[in-house]
């Protein structure tokens, strides 16, 4: 209770009044009549709120802000980029997807049309983005710019908005790379850049030794160049890029070339002289050069002798050295054999030994002429009058015929000379007969004359023109005897006069000729009858027919011919060929060859024993189409 109220209720004045209510204190104001007391209003008091309510309210607003602010911004900036969004440092705020796309394409127009220019050694390539396997989607980037601050969960959106407010939201364009496509493009241009290294080489021709220096190769570095392209593409600016390459060193360098060139030059500084008795042959450096070969061995060049070519050359030499069979010449008539020319000692070159000796001599470096006495065997006759009966020569084993009707006189002369070299010749059992070896040297001493022949594309005088008539006829005799033919060459073009008697008893036909060229092409066959064979030649000058007969013991077999089969026929060239001949006066013109068609011919020989086929041989002929050839005089021009 307040102090004032207390004294009013319990003080001395109140006590006196209580004890004597009529007594008034002096000086006490007269007592007022009691006024009616108004009912005391109770003052309403405000109930104070606790502090945690305000805190909760603030926290609620903070929690709602991430949810409401992005959506509010989305409503305000619908379909355009929010303020503060930039692409590679350039603001795109307030722009729509379409507008941003247009702006991006304008800004990166050079890159989009020509991202890079690849250059190498003055060459340039201008691939497009698709060629390089690169994809730059400006529309997708525009969508990303507009979606900034609106994607993801609320916190993600708020985070992006915070970046936008701070100015940190700068979108970086993204290049999508197809590595396979990029490498495929670089591989496609590699063929225009790359080149293999060229080893040093040595050429030997006509006794001249010519060196060809080495050159390094070039390889395109695919991965390194691809990395350069990708780095350049990140800038989104059109750039020039130098293609990365590396040099490929040659295996055989110039030092090896210098050594081999000196070696080859030394080997060809002098000729080789070959001797047999009073005969001798010179192989000049030009001939020796044909026998040398240069091969790379590791990082060096090896100068060596080509053994196959040397063997072929020695075989040709043997045809000059060998004096033919040393056996007597025989004649079969009336069922009896008689000697028409006694046997003489002969010579035969030991070819393998000669080739080895020539190889050794050729690989020696001697400034003066190198000489070799050829190794030969002296042949003594095995046949005499006393042994004729044991030769087994009693039957006609095989026969060939050919016509030389219409031949020039020089040709007939050579046919007769060749037939004389074949007549009466004995072929031992198991022996391989060589037409060229038996023919010997084709010269005047052996009865041959010169005649015109087309060699390559030129006409020139050749010894023995027409001897192929003899080789063709010998081939036919061996064919019908069933003897294994080990070497035979057809003529280059069709010759009509060889058709007559071509198929033996079956009549005329083509594909049964045999061309020879001394020292190059030969005719060979093997006597597989088990007995001696006698070759007999007859020249019928009246009917102009050459006959070759093989006598011996007839084997128990039958020879059949199938064909000829003709295919791949080609018309003769319409344009004539003119061959200049300085030996003829200017203006002179004569035709040496008539045009003829080309074709392929196959003849099958079937060997039958006791009714069963035991062997089949195919003889193939390719005749080239041949033009009209004229010899044109150019003398005194």
XYZ file of C-alpha atoms in Angstrom:
637
model
C 0.000 0.000 0.000
C 1.362 3.479 -0.760
C 2.624 5.491 2.106
C 0.059 8.266 1.611
C -2.782 5.823 1.757
C -1.290 4.254 4.838
C -1.297 7.504 6.766
C -4.768 8.283 5.642
C -5.969 4.949 6.966
C -3.955 4.549 10.178
C -2.563 7.967 11.098
C -3.521 10.046 14.340
C -6.223 11.958 12.618
C -7.909 8.789 11.645
C -7.606 7.453 15.193
C -9.146 10.545 16.807
C -11.970 10.456 14.458
C -12.550 6.957 15.304
C -12.503 7.638 19.089
C -14.570 10.831 18.993
C -16.198 11.365 15.806
C -17.647 14.803 16.828
C -14.399 16.362 17.669
C -12.733 18.168 14.809
C -9.254 19.193 14.978
C -8.434 22.839 14.994
C -7.742 24.110 11.737
C -9.274 21.100 10.184
C -11.399 22.101 7.305
C -14.980 21.289 7.605
C -15.839 17.953 6.445
C -17.269 17.925 3.027
C -20.200 15.872 2.397
C -19.214 12.591 0.894
C -19.281 12.504 -2.769
C -20.280 9.480 -4.519
C -17.192 7.597 -5.627
C -16.867 6.794 -9.241
C -15.973 3.319 -9.918
C -12.234 3.191 -10.492
C -11.326 2.097 -14.009
C -8.602 -0.384 -14.270
C -6.004 0.730 -16.796
C -5.438 -1.883 -19.442
C -1.867 -3.083 -19.553
C -0.099 -4.376 -22.896
C 1.154 -7.839 -22.635
C 4.868 -7.859 -23.592
C 5.819 -10.416 -26.459
C 8.799 -12.738 -25.980
C 12.033 -11.970 -28.136
C 12.225 -15.357 -29.821
C 9.175 -14.596 -31.924
C 10.944 -11.733 -33.683
C 13.984 -13.901 -34.269
C 11.858 -16.642 -35.807
C 10.217 -14.113 -38.072
C 13.583 -12.876 -39.352
C 14.859 -16.387 -39.906
C 11.715 -17.300 -41.801
C 12.163 -14.375 -44.124
C 15.797 -15.405 -44.740
C 14.757 -18.937 -45.486
C 12.096 -17.807 -47.893
C 14.438 -15.470 -49.756
C 16.256 -18.216 -51.723
C 12.943 -19.541 -52.882
C 11.272 -16.297 -53.702
C 14.108 -14.174 -55.119
C 14.962 -16.411 -58.103
C 11.341 -16.740 -59.012
C 10.828 -13.027 -58.649
C 13.775 -12.367 -60.943
C 12.452 -14.946 -63.375
C 9.124 -13.127 -63.501
C 10.825 -9.800 -64.114
C 13.422 -11.084 -66.657
C 11.392 -13.763 -68.335
C 13.103 -15.287 -71.440
C 16.106 -12.932 -71.298
C 19.472 -13.132 -69.598
C 19.664 -11.679 -66.087
C 21.644 -8.503 -65.470
C 25.336 -9.278 -64.957
C 25.504 -12.385 -67.205
C 28.365 -12.300 -69.722
C 29.908 -14.643 -72.297
C 33.665 -14.550 -72.509
C 33.721 -11.084 -70.930
C 30.948 -9.547 -73.046
C 27.615 -8.770 -71.355
C 24.484 -10.397 -72.741
C 22.142 -9.014 -70.053
C 18.565 -8.529 -71.153
C 19.058 -10.450 -74.430
C 16.898 -13.366 -75.529
C 18.206 -16.726 -76.745
C 17.747 -15.676 -80.362
C 19.470 -12.335 -79.823
C 22.380 -13.934 -77.971
C 22.733 -16.556 -80.732
C 22.893 -13.856 -83.390
C 25.441 -11.917 -81.345
C 27.600 -15.001 -80.785
C 27.564 -15.902 -84.462
C 28.524 -12.363 -85.367
C 31.304 -12.261 -82.796
C 32.751 -15.681 -83.785
C 31.946 -15.486 -87.503
C 35.592 -15.861 -88.581
C 36.099 -18.874 -86.362
C 32.863 -20.527 -87.447
C 33.681 -20.141 -91.152
C 37.415 -20.822 -90.975
C 38.602 -22.139 -87.610
C 42.196 -22.846 -88.663
C 44.455 -22.765 -91.690
C 46.968 -25.608 -91.779
C 50.204 -24.790 -93.563
C 53.246 -26.777 -94.660
C 55.972 -25.994 -97.190
C 53.944 -23.475 -99.155
C 50.802 -25.593 -99.122
C 47.650 -24.641 -97.236
C 44.532 -26.518 -96.153
C 41.326 -24.805 -95.010
C 39.234 -27.328 -93.088
C 35.857 -26.475 -91.580
C 34.745 -27.272 -88.049
C 33.053 -30.485 -89.193
C 36.207 -31.583 -91.046
C 38.181 -31.247 -87.823
C 35.548 -33.001 -85.711
C 34.877 -29.762 -83.757
C 31.418 -28.639 -82.635
C 30.677 -25.087 -81.363
C 26.939 -24.777 -80.584
C 26.123 -21.050 -80.263
C 22.434 -21.772 -79.650
C 23.247 -24.048 -76.729
C 25.557 -21.385 -75.292
C 22.753 -18.801 -75.629
C 20.399 -21.110 -73.751
C 23.003 -21.442 -70.985
C 23.267 -17.645 -70.697
C 19.482 -17.195 -70.379
C 19.249 -20.106 -67.924
C 21.913 -18.627 -65.609
C 20.366 -18.043 -62.141
C 17.345 -20.167 -62.956
C 18.609 -23.681 -63.034
C 19.130 -26.252 -60.353
C 17.852 -26.291 -56.803
C 17.150 -23.063 -54.916
C 20.568 -22.879 -53.299
C 22.251 -23.396 -56.693
C 20.126 -20.651 -58.185
C 20.881 -18.323 -55.295
C 24.571 -19.072 -55.694
C 24.468 -18.173 -59.392
C 22.511 -14.997 -58.579
C 25.185 -14.120 -56.048
C 27.810 -14.630 -58.778
C 25.783 -12.410 -61.089
C 25.557 -9.694 -58.404
C 29.303 -9.896 -57.834
C 29.928 -9.857 -61.603
C 31.613 -13.282 -61.551
C 29.228 -15.190 -63.844
C 31.181 -15.232 -67.103
C 30.247 -18.154 -69.352
C 33.074 -19.796 -71.294
C 32.185 -21.283 -74.687
C 32.723 -25.019 -74.894
C 34.198 -26.806 -77.933
C 33.202 -30.462 -78.352
C 35.923 -32.553 -79.991
C 35.653 -35.800 -81.931
C 39.237 -37.041 -81.731
C 38.692 -39.740 -84.351
C 37.356 -37.267 -86.896
C 40.245 -34.880 -86.227
C 42.830 -37.624 -86.681
C 41.016 -38.924 -89.762
C 41.257 -35.497 -91.402
C 44.965 -35.196 -90.650
C 45.497 -38.676 -92.041
C 43.621 -37.678 -95.201
C 46.127 -34.904 -95.945
C 49.137 -36.930 -94.835
C 49.568 -38.359 -98.339
C 50.166 -34.822 -99.638
C 52.867 -34.187 -97.043
C 54.553 -37.429 -96.184
C 57.210 -39.001 -98.338
C 59.400 -41.979 -97.584
C 63.116 -41.498 -97.232
C 65.045 -42.272 -100.377
C 68.139 -44.326 -99.824
C 71.228 -43.484 -101.749
C 71.338 -45.561 -104.930
C 73.856 -46.513 -107.545
C 73.086 -46.990 -111.220
C 75.429 -48.927 -113.474
C 74.712 -48.809 -117.189
C 76.915 -48.778 -120.263
C 80.013 -48.815 -118.056
C 78.908 -45.574 -116.419
C 78.506 -45.477 -112.655
C 75.992 -42.857 -111.567
C 75.282 -42.117 -107.924
C 71.910 -40.890 -106.700
C 72.200 -39.114 -103.313
C 69.855 -39.954 -100.481
C 66.990 -37.711 -99.427
C 65.312 -37.675 -96.011
C 61.648 -38.509 -95.727
C 58.872 -36.603 -94.002
C 56.312 -37.889 -91.514
C 53.277 -35.909 -90.353
C 53.033 -35.878 -86.557
C 49.327 -36.539 -86.144
C 49.041 -36.208 -82.348
C 51.191 -33.086 -82.067
C 49.336 -31.324 -84.882
C 45.991 -32.353 -83.396
C 47.003 -30.820 -80.057
C 47.919 -27.565 -81.816
C 44.511 -27.514 -83.494
C 42.719 -28.045 -80.184
C 44.716 -25.328 -78.433
C 44.002 -22.897 -81.249
C 40.313 -23.776 -81.201
C 40.001 -22.767 -77.537
C 40.629 -19.140 -78.501
C 37.619 -19.156 -80.845
C 39.675 -17.123 -83.294
C 40.740 -18.129 -86.778
C 44.435 -19.038 -86.620
C 47.247 -20.272 -88.842
C 48.855 -23.506 -87.686
C 52.091 -24.968 -88.976
C 51.734 -28.695 -89.454
C 54.130 -30.639 -87.247
C 56.426 -33.051 -89.078
C 59.617 -34.927 -88.464
C 62.384 -35.915 -90.815
C 62.908 -39.612 -91.510
C 66.565 -40.374 -92.132
C 67.375 -42.766 -94.992
C 68.822 -46.131 -94.123
C 71.535 -45.924 -96.764
C 73.296 -42.592 -96.620
C 75.610 -40.754 -98.950
C 78.749 -42.109 -97.308
C 77.736 -45.633 -98.355
C 77.096 -44.298 -101.855
C 80.584 -42.832 -102.134
C 82.155 -46.135 -101.098
C 80.026 -48.234 -103.506
C 80.575 -45.817 -106.378
C 84.327 -46.046 -105.961
C 84.105 -49.844 -105.793
C 82.003 -50.172 -108.966
C 84.220 -47.759 -110.878
C 87.283 -49.797 -109.969
C 85.637 -53.053 -111.126
C 84.865 -51.600 -114.555
C 88.209 -49.984 -115.280
C 89.421 -52.779 -117.554
C 87.938 -55.488 -119.850
C 88.105 -59.265 -119.447
C 89.644 -61.432 -122.169
C 88.441 -65.046 -122.412
C 90.547 -67.590 -124.308
C 90.213 -71.149 -125.540
C 93.070 -72.350 -127.684
C 93.536 -69.860 -130.502
C 90.082 -68.375 -129.935
C 89.493 -65.388 -127.700
C 86.591 -63.147 -126.752
C 86.691 -59.697 -125.145
C 84.079 -58.682 -122.599
C 84.381 -54.872 -122.471
C 83.387 -52.767 -119.436
C 79.961 -52.203 -121.050
C 79.357 -55.962 -121.009
C 80.719 -56.313 -117.490
C 78.433 -53.511 -116.274
C 75.432 -55.592 -117.332
C 76.536 -58.334 -114.940
C 76.853 -56.123 -111.866
C 74.077 -55.464 -109.409
C 73.920 -53.023 -106.517
C 71.920 -54.066 -103.472
C 71.310 -52.413 -100.144
C 72.527 -54.445 -97.184
C 71.610 -52.727 -93.971
C 73.038 -49.232 -94.230
C 75.532 -50.103 -96.969
C 75.454 -50.662 -100.733
C 76.848 -53.965 -101.926
C 78.208 -54.245 -105.461
C 77.997 -57.856 -106.580
C 77.779 -60.068 -109.640
C 74.308 -61.173 -110.704
C 74.831 -64.940 -110.817
C 71.766 -65.568 -112.975
C 72.885 -63.080 -115.610
C 76.422 -64.417 -115.464
C 75.189 -67.984 -115.929
C 73.104 -66.850 -118.897
C 76.108 -65.087 -120.425
C 78.305 -68.136 -119.887
C 75.650 -70.275 -121.533
C 75.815 -67.993 -124.551
C 79.597 -68.223 -124.438
C 79.342 -72.008 -124.425
C 77.530 -71.880 -127.733
C 80.645 -70.231 -129.151
C 83.187 -72.372 -127.326
C 81.557 -75.757 -127.761
C 82.410 -77.395 -131.041
C 79.251 -79.471 -131.073
C 79.078 -83.174 -130.612
C 82.256 -85.087 -131.189
C 80.284 -88.145 -132.274
C 80.290 -89.159 -135.898
C 77.466 -88.002 -138.128
C 75.118 -90.861 -139.060
C 72.500 -91.541 -141.689
C 69.538 -93.883 -141.323
C 68.150 -95.417 -144.486
C 66.784 -98.803 -145.494
C 66.544 -99.780 -141.841
C 70.288 -99.423 -141.370
C 72.594 -96.819 -139.830
C 75.841 -95.780 -141.430
C 78.539 -93.216 -140.635
C 78.594 -90.292 -143.058
C 81.181 -88.223 -141.185
C 83.742 -89.627 -138.762
C 83.754 -88.466 -135.195
C 86.142 -85.728 -134.209
C 87.439 -84.606 -130.844
C 85.363 -81.714 -129.614
C 85.271 -79.199 -126.809
C 82.680 -78.456 -124.208
C 82.861 -75.549 -121.772
C 82.601 -76.403 -118.095
C 80.028 -73.698 -117.508
C 79.827 -73.685 -113.697
C 83.596 -73.565 -113.349
C 83.868 -70.860 -116.006
C 81.194 -68.752 -114.288
C 82.999 -68.986 -110.941
C 86.321 -67.980 -112.520
C 84.759 -65.035 -114.369
C 83.028 -63.889 -111.170
C 86.340 -63.898 -109.298
C 88.041 -62.016 -112.117
C 85.231 -59.478 -112.392
C 85.355 -58.689 -108.682
C 89.098 -57.987 -108.843
C 90.277 -54.413 -109.329
C 92.992 -54.518 -111.963
C 93.795 -51.569 -114.174
C 95.046 -53.736 -117.047
C 93.148 -56.300 -119.111
C 92.140 -59.332 -117.069
C 92.558 -62.662 -118.848
C 91.063 -66.123 -118.314
C 91.749 -69.389 -120.063
C 88.364 -71.044 -120.202
C 88.005 -74.498 -118.614
C 86.859 -76.990 -121.253
C 86.467 -80.736 -121.605
C 87.744 -82.519 -124.683
C 85.087 -84.797 -126.094
C 86.069 -88.031 -127.718
C 83.744 -90.033 -129.942
C 81.931 -92.905 -128.218
C 80.503 -94.280 -131.433
C 82.395 -96.250 -134.027
C 81.541 -98.739 -136.748
C 81.822 -101.499 -134.173
C 79.254 -99.978 -131.855
C 76.600 -98.898 -134.375
C 74.526 -102.014 -133.808
C 74.141 -101.314 -130.127
C 72.663 -97.832 -130.546
C 69.107 -99.116 -130.887
C 68.379 -96.863 -133.857
C 65.674 -98.709 -135.744
C 62.411 -96.711 -135.649
C 61.085 -93.305 -136.564
C 60.332 -91.740 -133.176
C 59.175 -88.284 -134.266
C 58.972 -86.105 -137.372
C 58.504 -82.399 -138.001
C 58.000 -80.528 -141.237
C 57.741 -76.885 -142.301
C 57.415 -74.961 -145.539
C 59.697 -72.150 -146.611
C 57.927 -71.513 -149.900
C 58.354 -67.949 -151.124
C 61.411 -67.252 -148.970
C 64.171 -64.944 -150.166
C 67.394 -66.555 -151.331
C 69.374 -65.412 -148.285
C 66.773 -67.093 -146.099
C 66.936 -70.369 -148.027
C 70.733 -70.317 -147.746
C 70.560 -69.944 -143.976
C 67.876 -72.661 -143.668
C 70.141 -75.078 -145.509
C 73.158 -74.102 -143.373
C 71.173 -74.629 -140.175
C 69.850 -77.988 -141.376
C 73.399 -79.113 -142.147
C 74.380 -78.368 -138.538
C 71.533 -80.624 -137.314
C 71.873 -83.481 -139.789
C 73.317 -86.765 -138.511
C 73.583 -85.572 -134.898
C 73.424 -88.171 -132.125
C 71.667 -87.434 -128.836
C 72.675 -89.666 -125.949
C 70.101 -91.193 -123.572
C 69.151 -88.653 -120.888
C 70.992 -85.820 -122.682
C 69.430 -82.353 -122.951
C 69.740 -81.212 -126.527
C 70.441 -77.497 -127.106
C 69.662 -76.160 -130.563
C 71.927 -73.136 -130.135
C 74.837 -75.202 -128.888
C 74.530 -77.568 -131.826
C 74.120 -74.648 -134.224
C 77.383 -73.060 -133.105
C 78.513 -69.728 -134.470
C 76.295 -68.236 -137.124
C 78.887 -66.867 -139.526
C 80.210 -67.211 -143.023
C 82.589 -69.986 -142.005
C 79.599 -72.183 -141.174
C 77.746 -71.300 -144.384
C 75.473 -68.513 -143.127
C 74.803 -65.182 -144.807
C 73.378 -61.864 -143.682
C 69.736 -60.988 -144.160
C 67.357 -58.273 -143.116
C 65.481 -58.646 -139.852
C 63.436 -56.310 -137.675
C 65.083 -56.064 -134.274
C 62.897 -54.116 -131.885
C 61.667 -51.271 -134.069
C 64.615 -51.113 -136.434
C 65.668 -53.024 -139.476
C 69.241 -54.221 -139.671
C 71.392 -56.874 -141.225
C 71.601 -60.019 -139.117
C 73.567 -63.197 -139.690
C 71.417 -66.258 -140.130
C 68.033 -64.724 -140.875
C 65.713 -67.724 -141.409
C 67.339 -70.127 -138.932
C 64.079 -70.079 -136.939
C 62.705 -72.289 -139.731
C 65.164 -74.953 -138.555
C 64.374 -74.517 -134.843
C 60.626 -74.632 -135.562
C 60.990 -77.893 -137.468
C 63.189 -79.458 -134.767
C 60.591 -78.441 -132.165
C 57.841 -80.209 -134.100
C 59.891 -83.419 -134.326
C 60.553 -83.377 -130.567
C 56.864 -82.569 -129.936
C 55.604 -85.609 -131.835
C 58.314 -87.808 -130.294
C 56.831 -86.951 -126.890
C 60.178 -85.669 -125.613
C 60.067 -83.244 -122.641
C 60.524 -79.686 -123.990
C 62.578 -77.734 -121.444
C 62.835 -74.398 -123.323
C 60.811 -72.961 -126.184
C 59.992 -69.417 -127.296
C 57.335 -68.330 -129.761
C 57.792 -65.558 -132.307
C 56.633 -62.086 -131.341
C 54.123 -61.864 -134.181
C 52.161 -64.193 -136.433
C 54.033 -65.653 -139.430
C 51.662 -67.353 -141.815
C 54.134 -69.703 -143.525
C 54.664 -71.578 -140.253
C 51.030 -72.751 -140.344
C 51.692 -75.354 -143.040
C 52.375 -78.784 -141.490
C 51.934 -77.074 -138.105
C 49.675 -79.774 -136.645
C 51.538 -82.717 -138.158
C 49.198 -85.440 -139.400
C 46.244 -83.294 -138.286
C 47.018 -80.696 -140.952
C 47.919 -77.040 -140.941
C 47.641 -74.818 -137.863
C 49.245 -72.120 -135.799
C 50.975 -72.071 -132.422
C 53.663 -74.631 -133.302
C 56.676 -72.409 -134.010
C 59.917 -71.963 -132.053
C 62.040 -68.813 -132.218
C 65.721 -68.772 -131.289
C 68.261 -66.007 -130.961
C 71.872 -66.964 -130.427
C 72.937 -66.356 -126.859
C 69.438 -65.359 -125.752
C 66.564 -67.667 -126.712
C 67.179 -71.379 -127.159
C 65.236 -74.541 -127.936
C 65.953 -77.456 -125.614
C 64.534 -80.920 -125.036
C 65.575 -84.095 -123.227
C 66.027 -87.568 -124.710
C 63.946 -89.622 -122.288
C 63.614 -92.706 -124.506
C 66.424 -94.612 -122.802
C 68.206 -95.063 -126.138
C 70.286 -93.019 -128.554
C 68.444 -90.684 -130.898
C 69.591 -89.723 -134.382
C 68.483 -86.366 -135.789
C 68.266 -86.335 -139.554
C 67.571 -83.231 -141.678
C 66.345 -83.155 -145.270
C 65.842 -80.017 -147.370
C 63.488 -80.468 -150.330
C 64.370 -77.466 -152.475
C 61.867 -78.421 -155.164
C 58.842 -78.391 -152.869
C 60.584 -76.030 -150.439
C 59.914 -78.259 -147.444
C 62.256 -78.858 -144.505
C 61.958 -82.175 -142.657
C 63.538 -83.168 -139.344
C 63.267 -86.800 -138.276
C 64.292 -88.406 -135.000
C 65.254 -92.076 -135.236
C 65.799 -94.439 -132.341
C 63.823 -97.005 -130.382
C 60.188 -95.943 -130.361
C 58.869 -95.720 -126.780
C 55.572 -97.369 -125.890
C 53.497 -94.195 -125.897
C 51.088 -92.257 -128.054
C 51.222 -88.510 -128.624
C 47.995 -86.584 -129.177
C 47.465 -82.909 -129.954
C 44.491 -80.903 -128.671
C 43.809 -77.470 -130.090
C 44.964 -75.010 -131.034
C 42.732 -72.776 -128.910
C 42.760 -69.156 -130.072
C 41.730 -66.272 -127.774
C 42.198 -62.538 -127.178
C 42.303 -61.628 -130.851
C 43.363 -58.029 -131.517
C 43.140 -56.149 -134.800
C 46.309 -55.077 -136.563
C 47.353 -51.443 -135.983
C 46.095 -49.135 -138.701
C 49.073 -46.774 -138.535
C 52.193 -47.943 -140.376
C 55.666 -47.807 -138.869
C 58.551 -46.268 -140.789
C 62.095 -47.340 -139.989
C 64.882 -45.102 -141.219
C 67.774 -46.826 -142.956
C 70.793 -44.620 -143.731
C 72.232 -47.342 -145.948
C 69.445 -46.746 -148.474
C 69.301 -43.618 -150.612
C 66.933 -40.894 -149.519
C 63.456 -41.416 -150.919
C 63.764 -45.198 -151.159
C 60.883 -47.040 -149.530
C 60.202 -50.741 -149.212
C 57.859 -52.766 -147.048
C 59.416 -55.387 -144.811
C 56.414 -56.456 -142.729
C 52.712 -56.602 -143.418
C 50.138 -55.793 -140.777
C 48.768 -58.763 -138.900
C 46.433 -59.255 -135.983
C 47.434 -60.347 -132.500
C 46.141 -63.346 -130.578
C 46.850 -65.916 -127.877
C 47.167 -69.581 -128.830
C 47.318 -72.672 -126.643
C 48.228 -76.146 -127.865
C 47.902 -79.157 -125.563
C 50.086 -82.249 -125.948
C 48.719 -85.389 -124.327
C 51.000 -88.391 -123.692
C 49.071 -91.674 -123.484
C 50.425 -95.049 -122.373
C 48.320 -98.194 -122.343
C 45.219 -96.124 -122.975
C 45.754 -93.804 -119.992
C 46.942 -90.213 -119.976
C 50.325 -89.992 -118.233
C 51.348 -86.406 -119.037
C 49.849 -83.231 -120.439
C 51.939 -80.294 -121.659
C 50.640 -76.829 -122.587
C 52.422 -74.721 -125.195
C 51.390 -71.085 -125.056
C 51.959 -68.518 -127.793
C 51.274 -64.784 -127.636
C 51.343 -62.999 -130.966
C 51.393 -59.215 -130.758
C 49.363 -57.139 -133.163
C 51.876 -56.029 -135.798
C 51.730 -52.985 -138.077
C 52.819 -52.469 -141.655
C 56.540 -51.701 -141.451
C 58.368 -49.761 -144.125
C 62.093 -49.199 -144.428
C 62.723 -45.610 -145.469
C 66.032 -44.609 -146.991
C 67.760 -41.663 -145.343
C 71.176 -41.881 -146.976
C 72.988 -38.729 -148.098
C 70.765 -36.494 -145.955
